Tab-separated table of C-alpha atoms in Angstrom:
chain	number	residue	atom	x	y	z
Y	24	ASP	CA	96.445	63.908	-29.364
Y	25	GLY	CA	93.730	61.654	-28.317
Y	26	GLY	CA	94.608	57.927	-27.305
Y	27	ILE	CA	95.367	55.395	-24.747
Y	28	THR	CA	98.526	55.056	-22.732
Y	29	GLN	CA	99.697	51.903	-21.132
Y	30	SER	CA	102.321	51.920	-18.359
Y	31	PRO	CA	104.928	50.713	-17.211
Y	32	LYS	CA	106.150	49.627	-20.763
Y	33	TYR	CA	108.155	46.503	-19.369
Y	34	LEU	CA	107.043	44.989	-15.734
Y	35	PHE	CA	109.233	42.280	-13.752
Y	36	ARG	CA	107.151	40.940	-11.111
Y	37	LYS	CA	108.657	38.228	-8.494
Y	38	GLU	CA	106.386	35.152	-7.969
Y	39	GLY	CA	103.846	35.592	-5.442
Y	40	GLN	CA	103.490	39.420	-5.771
Y	41	ASN	CA	100.393	41.112	-7.183
Y	42	VAL	CA	101.444	43.970	-9.707
Y	43	THR	CA	98.562	46.900	-11.468
Y	44	LEU	CA	98.884	47.783	-14.831
Y	45	SER	CA	98.258	51.126	-15.718
Y	46	CYS	CA	95.574	52.315	-18.515
Y	47	GLU	CA	94.429	55.707	-19.379
Y	48	GLN	CA	92.661	56.828	-22.605
Y	49	ASN	CA	91.384	60.689	-23.341
Y	50	LEU	CA	89.155	59.406	-26.420
Y	51	ASN	CA	86.003	60.081	-24.266
Y	52	HIS	CA	84.933	56.604	-24.840
Y	53	ASP	CA	82.740	54.256	-23.051
Y	54	ALA	CA	83.850	51.090	-22.952
Y	55	MET	CA	87.428	49.820	-22.161
Y	56	TYR	CA	88.987	46.385	-22.591
Y	57	TRP	CA	91.997	44.264	-21.256
Y	58	TYR	CA	93.517	41.423	-23.459
Y	59	ARG	CA	96.520	39.002	-22.793
Y	60	GLN	CA	98.764	38.305	-25.735
Y	61	ASP	CA	100.984	35.129	-25.786
Y	62	PRO	CA	103.774	34.321	-28.417
Y	63	GLY	CA	101.694	32.438	-31.325
Y	64	GLN	CA	98.335	33.106	-30.338
Y	65	GLY	CA	95.725	35.588	-30.984
Y	66	LEU	CA	94.429	37.731	-27.982
Y	67	ARG	CA	92.076	36.796	-25.326
Y	68	LEU	CA	89.829	38.768	-23.397
Y	69	ILE	CA	90.409	39.216	-19.566
Y	70	TYR	CA	87.793	41.843	-18.472
Y	71	TYR	CA	85.665	44.458	-19.804
Y	72	SER	CA	83.725	47.477	-18.868
Y	73	GLN	CA	81.081	49.180	-20.585
Y	74	ILE	CA	80.606	52.229	-17.984
Y	75	VAL	CA	81.951	53.541	-14.643
Y	76	ASN	CA	81.882	51.450	-11.949
Y	77	ASP	CA	80.731	48.404	-14.146
Y	78	PHE	CA	82.967	45.271	-15.341
Y	79	GLN	CA	82.976	42.000	-16.477
Y	80	LYS	CA	84.525	38.923	-17.104
Y	81	GLY	CA	85.828	37.881	-20.332
Y	82	ASP	CA	87.392	34.287	-21.274
Y	83	ILE	CA	90.486	34.389	-18.841
Y	84	ALA	CA	89.558	36.128	-15.972
Y	85	GLU	CA	91.116	34.130	-12.982
Y	86	GLY	CA	93.817	35.347	-11.313
Y	87	TYR	CA	93.016	39.021	-12.409
Y	88	SER	CA	91.203	41.971	-10.992
Y	89	VAL	CA	90.079	45.153	-12.427
Y	90	SER	CA	88.026	48.760	-11.413
Y	91	ARG	CA	86.846	51.345	-13.202
Y	92	GLU	CA	86.259	54.541	-10.774
Y	93	LYS	CA	86.845	57.095	-13.569
Y	94	LYS	CA	85.670	56.752	-17.150
Y	95	GLU	CA	89.107	57.463	-18.496
Y	96	SER	CA	90.929	54.761	-16.630
Y	97	PHE	CA	90.956	51.008	-16.175
Y	98	PRO	CA	93.645	49.482	-14.572
Y	99	LEU	CA	94.120	45.574	-14.125
Y	100	THR	CA	95.821	43.690	-11.233
Y	101	VAL	CA	97.706	40.779	-11.732
Y	102	THR	CA	96.977	38.701	-8.495
Y	103	SER	CA	99.498	35.805	-7.060
Y	104	ALA	CA	96.311	33.578	-8.104
Y	105	GLN	CA	97.230	33.806	-11.696
Y	106	LYS	CA	99.363	30.665	-12.510
Y	107	ASN	CA	101.168	31.721	-15.838
Y	108	PRO	CA	101.147	35.640	-15.955
Y	109	THR	CA	104.256	36.631	-18.225
Y	110	ALA	CA	102.488	37.818	-21.441
Y	111	PHE	CA	101.804	41.094	-23.413
Y	112	TYR	CA	98.743	43.182	-22.040
Y	113	LEU	CA	96.743	45.079	-24.170
Y	114	CYS	CA	94.287	47.543	-23.118
Y	115	ALA	CA	91.476	49.086	-25.604
Y	116	SER	CA	88.500	51.111	-25.638
Y	117	SER	CA	85.718	51.788	-27.913
Y	118	VAL	CA	82.832	53.977	-28.103
Y	119	GLY	CA	80.419	51.557	-26.884
Y	120	LEU	CA	80.268	47.906	-26.462
Y	121	ALA	CA	78.323	47.120	-30.273
Y	122	VAL	CA	80.836	45.059	-32.010
Y	123	TYR	CA	80.954	47.393	-34.968
Y	124	ASN	CA	82.703	50.377	-33.249
Y	125	GLU	CA	85.961	50.319	-33.479
Y	126	GLN	CA	88.425	49.238	-30.688
Y	127	PHE	CA	91.485	51.623	-30.348
Y	128	PHE	CA	94.589	49.488	-28.539
Y	129	GLY	CA	97.697	51.077	-26.521
Y	130	PRO	CA	101.048	49.827	-26.643
Y	131	GLY	CA	100.802	46.996	-24.211
Y	132	THR	CA	102.957	45.846	-20.946
Y	133	ARG	CA	104.977	43.290	-20.912
Y	134	LEU	CA	105.145	41.483	-18.122
Y	135	THR	CA	107.487	39.112	-16.812
Y	136	VAL	CA	107.598	36.866	-13.663
Y	137	LEU	CA	111.111	35.923	-12.334
L	26	GLY	CA	81.783	28.280	-29.508
L	27	ASP	CA	82.921	31.005	-32.439
L	28	SER	CA	86.698	30.823	-33.471
L	29	VAL	CA	88.877	32.401	-35.834
L	30	THR	CA	91.534	30.182	-38.002
L	31	GLN	CA	94.228	32.332	-39.790
L	32	MET	CA	96.788	30.370	-42.399
L	33	GLU	CA	100.118	29.858	-40.324
L	34	GLY	CA	103.254	32.383	-40.906
L	35	PRO	CA	105.471	33.252	-41.447
L	36	VAL	CA	104.817	34.774	-44.771
L	37	THR	CA	108.161	36.043	-46.818
L	38	LEU	CA	107.635	37.935	-49.871
L	39	SER	CA	109.649	40.248	-51.963
L	40	GLU	CA	108.344	43.606	-52.629
L	41	GLU	CA	105.969	44.453	-54.752
L	42	ALA	CA	104.342	40.819	-54.724
L	43	PHE	CA	101.014	39.722	-54.056
L	44	LEU	CA	99.579	39.223	-50.593
L	45	THR	CA	96.916	36.827	-49.588
L	46	ILE	CA	96.408	35.877	-45.835
L	47	ASN	CA	93.976	33.385	-45.158
L	48	CYS	CA	91.213	33.876	-42.808
L	49	THR	CA	87.898	31.334	-41.980
L	50	TYR	CA	85.568	31.739	-39.549
L	51	THR	CA	82.597	29.827	-37.378
L	52	ALA	CA	79.911	31.758	-35.811
L	53	THR	CA	76.744	31.446	-34.758
L	54	GLY	CA	74.833	34.256	-36.419
L	55	TYR	CA	76.498	36.881	-38.912
L	56	PRO	CA	79.435	38.295	-37.148
L	57	SER	CA	80.970	41.410	-37.879
L	58	LEU	CA	84.942	40.972	-39.523
L	59	PHE	CA	88.118	42.542	-38.917
L	60	TRP	CA	91.862	42.326	-40.039
L	61	TYR	CA	93.982	43.765	-37.439
L	62	VAL	CA	97.849	44.857	-37.894
L	63	GLN	CA	100.676	44.800	-34.863
L	64	TYR	CA	103.976	46.458	-36.157
L	65	PRO	CA	106.803	45.713	-33.855
L	66	GLY	CA	106.033	46.341	-30.239
L	67	GLU	CA	103.015	48.347	-30.618
L	68	GLY	CA	99.533	47.522	-29.888
L	69	LEU	CA	97.032	46.551	-32.593
L	70	GLN	CA	95.639	49.066	-35.032
L	71	LEU	CA	92.234	48.331	-36.947
L	72	LEU	CA	92.995	47.915	-40.866
L	73	LEU	CA	89.649	47.387	-42.153
L	74	LYS	CA	86.299	45.987	-41.303
L	75	ALA	CA	83.219	44.761	-42.795
L	76	THR	CA	79.715	44.093	-41.196
L	77	LYS	CA	77.762	42.086	-43.619
L	78	ALA	CA	78.143	39.350	-46.099
L	79	ASP	CA	79.414	40.638	-49.449
L	80	ASP	CA	80.687	43.708	-48.121
L	81	LYS	CA	84.488	44.462	-49.251
L	82	GLY	CA	86.823	46.250	-46.536
L	83	SER	CA	89.760	48.270	-47.512
L	84	ASN	CA	92.462	50.715	-46.633
L	85	LYS	CA	96.064	51.301	-47.513
L	86	GLY	CA	95.852	49.004	-50.415
L	87	PHE	CA	94.414	46.077	-48.658
L	88	GLU	CA	90.866	44.514	-49.197
L	89	ALA	CA	88.930	41.919	-47.709
L	90	THR	CA	85.228	40.582	-48.831
L	91	TYR	CA	83.146	38.698	-46.324
L	92	ARG	CA	82.033	35.325	-47.797
L	93	LYS	CA	79.238	34.079	-45.938
L	94	GLU	CA	79.327	30.849	-48.495
L	95	THR	CA	82.511	30.286	-47.548
L	96	THR	CA	82.906	31.621	-44.054
L	97	SER	CA	86.271	33.446	-45.165
L	98	PHE	CA	87.524	36.979	-44.621
L	99	HIS	CA	90.628	36.819	-46.912
L	100	LEU	CA	93.122	39.659	-46.673
L	101	GLU	CA	94.989	40.515	-50.256
L	102	LYS	CA	97.402	43.350	-51.317
L	103	GLY	CA	98.134	43.733	-54.838
L	104	SER	CA	101.862	45.189	-54.308
L	105	VAL	CA	103.649	44.789	-50.800
L	106	GLN	CA	105.902	46.937	-49.330
L	107	VAL	CA	108.778	46.801	-46.833
L	108	SER	CA	106.693	48.684	-44.816
L	109	ASP	CA	103.758	46.257	-44.862
L	110	SER	CA	106.163	44.010	-42.626
L	111	ALA	CA	103.993	43.212	-39.195
L	112	VAL	CA	101.783	40.563	-37.493
L	113	TYR	CA	97.957	40.499	-39.373
L	114	PHE	CA	95.322	39.520	-37.133
L	115	CYS	CA	92.100	38.164	-38.397
L	116	ALA	CA	88.921	39.119	-35.841
L	117	SER	CA	85.283	38.324	-35.571
L	118	GLY	CA	82.895	39.958	-33.188
L	119	SER	CA	78.973	39.654	-32.892
L	120	GLY	CA	76.482	41.126	-29.906
L	121	ASN	CA	76.759	43.934	-27.842
L	122	THR	CA	79.425	42.742	-25.799
L	123	GLY	CA	82.437	44.028	-27.840
L	124	LYS	CA	83.898	40.774	-27.515
L	125	LEU	CA	86.326	40.180	-30.654
L	126	ILE	CA	87.439	36.475	-31.002
L	127	PHE	CA	90.992	36.634	-32.370
L	128	GLY	CA	93.167	34.360	-35.152
L	129	GLN	CA	96.168	33.565	-34.028
L	130	GLY	CA	98.240	36.133	-36.073
L	131	THR	CA	100.151	35.906	-39.189
L	132	THR	CA	103.557	37.210	-39.400
L	133	LEU	CA	104.643	38.996	-42.705
L	134	GLN	CA	107.920	39.765	-43.725
L	135	VAL	CA	108.317	41.896	-46.809
L	136	LYS	CA	112.375	41.775	-48.148
L	137	PRO	CA	113.639	44.845	-50.672
């Protein structure tokens, strides 16, 4: 079955540590996205990528970094510079960047900073 | 900047009741509009969409009509089921960045 996988489902981090969230898709989609979801709020875009080796900052990129070395993979690193990293992180992909293309979401990773 | 506003929840209904979740948007130009649903512990799934004024999106008994004159995209369903209990997000998007602007989400709880 085609889809998006995110791992781990739950992640705990000590303050001052970097942590990397995995996102893999086998839908052959060109575009991939990372969103952050906080309780009672909508999703906010962190980074997005249209093609391999290219990515753009979203609305809340500070304290995060990404890479896109393979079409199917778009890992997100939450760095120690991110002041409030505890949140639910969602990865998505779509055929292309045009907004009418449906974005397919993974199941998410819940990050908690201890 | 662009924004999306949804009615605050939670919304609690009995099974077979009529559902309306209000959504209004502000945008330059004419965005595409979406409703996504999130079941507990899961990612979002696209429920329906409309790409131009007066379009009606529909899926699984849910409907929403793109109203340019009132900048609205209200979600409706004639008869809800317990399995519809979830968080519903309204979103707008335009241009070629794939960027979606999400509302804050509305929690729906349907009781038997």
